[in-house]
Amino acid sequence: DAGVIQSPRHEVTEMGQEVTLRCKPISGHNSLFWYRQTMMRGLELLIYFNNNVPIDDSGMPEDRFSAKMPNASFSTLKIQPSEPRDSAVYFCASSLEVVSPLHFGNGTRLTVT
Amino acid sequence: SQQGEEDPQALSIQEGENATMNCSYKTSINNLQWYRQNSGRGLVHLILIRSNEREKHSGRLRVTLDTSKKSSSLLITASRAADTASYFCATDANNAGNMLTFGGGTRLMVKP
């Protein structure tokens, strides 16, 4: 199994640009999570999906952030417009159920200048 | 705010020594998990302990859970340089829809 696959691994963009992060969960997993990691705030849960349906998006910072899961094998996290304070490592993780060990991708390091 | 808080924030030991990391949390939980993160990589699940369990072992790892004190510890015995990483505890609180929230982590350095 290839594990959770995230792309791109690195993204550098200018303030105001749209950014789209992508995630392919492990086949058969029905829960998908987006986390953001920074030195200041640690790991923050942004949103999670169960069976492709968004269950809790209370961690999404503001309306500039949106996430979709059009099918069981793909999810996107979009930031529009991006700001320098969005710079962080964004992780996608999947699990068999909501309450079971998470399998993380290797993250996307986003830098907004 | 974070549900779990690790202590210490950083730990430096010699190869062969034991490493102990602690985690405290605030609300009642269903289970507690420990994860490891190598620099530049995603987190990797190490062990899960349920709220009705007090101790669990996996290889050189030993995890304890004290629900009365709302705390857990992770012990790595006979540490190796390859154990150098950050270690995080994560809890799924009863009142948080069973979502996992992570602590700030302990950065462990094992010197050869």
CSV table of N, CA, C and O in Angstrom, one decimal, chain A residues 9 35 37 41-43 45 48 56 91 98-102 104-106, chain B residues 2 31 33 35 37 40-43 45 48 88 92 97-100 102:
chain,number,residue,atom,x,y,z
A,9,ARG,N,4.5,18.5,-2.5
A,9,ARG,CA,5.3,18.4,-1.3
A,9,ARG,C,5.7,19.8,-0.8
A,9,ARG,O,5.7,20.0,0.4
A,35,TYR,N,-5.0,18.4,8.7
A,35,TYR,CA,-4.4,19.1,9.9
A,35,TYR,C,-3.4,20.1,9.4
A,35,TYR,O,-2.9,20.0,8.2
A,37,GLN,N,0.2,22.2,10.7
A,37,GLN,CA,1.2,22.2,11.8
A,37,GLN,C,2.1,23.4,11.7
A,37,GLN,O,2.6,23.7,10.6
A,41,ARG,N,1.5,27.0,17.0
A,41,ARG,CA,0.2,26.4,17.3
A,41,ARG,C,0.1,24.9,17.3
A,41,ARG,O,-0.9,24.3,17.7
A,42,GLY,N,1.3,24.3,16.9
A,42,GLY,CA,1.3,22.8,16.9
A,42,GLY,C,0.4,22.3,15.8
A,42,GLY,O,0.2,22.9,14.7
A,43,LEU,N,-0.2,21.1,16.1
A,43,LEU,CA,-1.1,20.4,15.1
A,43,LEU,C,-2.5,20.8,15.4
A,43,LEU,O,-3.0,20.5,16.4
A,45,LEU,N,-6.5,20.5,14.0
A,45,LEU,CA,-7.4,19.8,13.1
A,45,LEU,C,-8.3,20.9,12.4
A,45,LEU,O,-8.9,21.7,13.0
A,48,TYR,N,-12.7,17.3,9.1
A,48,TYR,CA,-12.6,15.9,8.8
A,48,TYR,C,-13.9,15.4,8.1
A,48,TYR,O,-15.0,16.0,8.3
A,56,ASP,N,-17.1,17.8,10.6
A,56,ASP,CA,-16.8,18.9,11.4
A,56,ASP,C,-15.7,19.8,10.8
A,56,ASP,O,-14.6,19.4,10.5
A,91,PHE,N,-1.1,18.6,6.7
A,91,PHE,CA,-1.1,17.2,6.6
A,91,PHE,C,-2.5,16.7,6.3
A,91,PHE,O,-3.5,17.2,6.8
A,98,VAL,N,-13.5,6.8,12.3
A,98,VAL,CA,-13.1,8.1,12.9
A,98,VAL,C,-12.2,7.8,14.1
A,98,VAL,O,-11.2,8.5,14.3
A,99,VAL,N,-12.5,6.9,14.9
A,99,VAL,CA,-11.7,6.6,16.1
A,99,VAL,C,-10.9,5.4,15.8
A,99,VAL,O,-11.3,4.3,16.1
A,100,SER,N,-9.8,5.6,15.2
A,100,SER,CA,-8.8,4.5,15.0
A,100,SER,C,-7.5,5.2,14.6
A,100,SER,O,-7.5,6.4,14.3
A,101,PRO,N,-6.4,4.5,14.6
A,101,PRO,CA,-5.1,5.1,14.3
A,101,PRO,C,-5.1,5.8,13.0
A,101,PRO,O,-5.7,5.3,12.0
A,102,LEU,N,-4.6,7.0,13.0
A,102,LEU,CA,-4.5,7.8,11.7
A,102,LEU,C,-3.2,7.4,11.0
A,102,LEU,O,-2.2,7.2,11.5
A,104,PHE,N,-0.8,9.2,8.3
A,104,PHE,CA,-0.5,10.5,7.8
A,104,PHE,C,0.2,10.5,6.5
A,104,PHE,O,1.1,9.6,6.3
A,105,GLY,N,-0.1,11.5,5.6
A,105,GLY,CA,0.8,11.7,4.5
A,105,GLY,C,2.1,12.5,4.9
A,105,GLY,O,2.2,12.8,6.1
A,106,ASN,N,3.0,12.8,4.0
A,106,ASN,CA,4.2,13.5,4.4
A,106,ASN,C,4.0,15.0,4.3
A,106,ASN,O,5.0,15.7,4.6
B,2,GLN,N,-5.1,23.1,23.2
B,2,GLN,CA,-4.7,21.7,23.0
B,2,GLN,C,-5.2,20.9,24.1
B,2,GLN,O,-5.1,21.2,25.3
B,31,ASN,N,-9.9,7.1,24.4
B,31,ASN,CA,-8.6,6.4,24.3
B,31,ASN,C,-7.5,7.5,24.0
B,31,ASN,O,-7.8,8.6,23.8
B,33,GLN,N,-3.6,8.0,22.2
B,33,GLN,CA,-2.6,7.4,21.2
B,33,GLN,C,-1.3,8.2,21.3
B,33,GLN,O,-1.3,9.4,21.6
B,35,TYR,N,2.1,9.1,18.9
B,35,TYR,CA,2.6,9.1,17.5
B,35,TYR,C,4.1,9.6,17.5
B,35,TYR,O,4.5,10.3,18.5
B,37,GLN,N,7.1,11.6,15.0
B,37,GLN,CA,7.3,12.3,13.8
B,37,GLN,C,8.8,12.6,13.5
B,37,GLN,O,9.4,13.2,14.4
B,40,GLY,N,10.5,16.5,8.8
B,40,GLY,CA,10.1,16.6,7.4
B,40,GLY,C,9.1,15.5,7.0
B,40,GLY,O,8.8,15.4,5.8
B,41,ARG,N,8.6,14.7,7.9
B,41,ARG,CA,7.7,13.6,7.6
B,41,ARG,C,6.4,13.7,8.3
B,41,ARG,O,6.2,14.5,9.2
B,42,GLY,N,5.4,12.9,7.9
B,42,GLY,CA,4.2,12.8,8.6
B,42,GLY,C,4.3,12.0,9.9
B,42,GLY,O,5.3,11.4,10.2
B,43,LEU,N,3.2,12.1,10.7
B,43,LEU,CA,3.2,11.4,12.0
B,43,LEU,C,3.0,9.9,11.7
B,43,LEU,O,2.2,9.5,10.8
B,45,HIS,N,1.7,6.4,13.7
B,45,HIS,CA,1.1,5.8,14.9
B,45,HIS,C,2.0,4.8,15.6
B,45,HIS,O,2.6,3.9,14.9
B,48,LEU,N,-1.9,2.6,20.9
B,48,LEU,CA,-3.2,3.1,21.3
B,48,LEU,C,-3.5,2.5,22.7
B,48,LEU,O,-3.4,1.2,22.8
B,88,PHE,N,4.3,12.7,20.0
B,88,PHE,CA,3.0,13.4,20.3
B,88,PHE,C,2.0,12.4,20.9
B,88,PHE,O,1.9,11.3,20.5
B,92,ASP,N,-8.9,11.4,22.0
B,92,ASP,CA,-10.3,11.6,21.5
B,92,ASP,C,-11.2,11.8,22.7
B,92,ASP,O,-11.5,10.9,23.4
B,97,GLY,N,-16.8,14.8,19.8
B,97,GLY,CA,-17.2,14.0,18.7
B,97,GLY,C,-16.2,13.0,18.3
B,97,GLY,O,-16.1,12.6,17.1
B,98,ASN,N,-15.4,12.5,19.2
B,98,ASN,CA,-14.4,11.5,19.0
B,98,ASN,C,-13.3,11.9,18.1
B,98,ASN,O,-12.6,11.1,17.5
B,99,MET,N,-13.1,13.2,17.8
B,99,MET,CA,-12.0,13.6,17.0
B,99,MET,C,-10.7,13.6,17.8
B,99,MET,O,-10.7,13.9,19.0
B,100,LEU,N,-9.6,13.4,17.1
B,100,LEU,CA,-8.3,13.4,17.8
B,100,LEU,C,-7.7,14.8,17.9
B,100,LEU,O,-7.7,15.5,16.9
B,102,PHE,N,-4.1,16.8,19.2
B,102,PHE,CA,-2.7,16.5,19.5
B,102,PHE,C,-2.1,17.5,20.5
B,102,PHE,O,-2.5,18.6,20.5
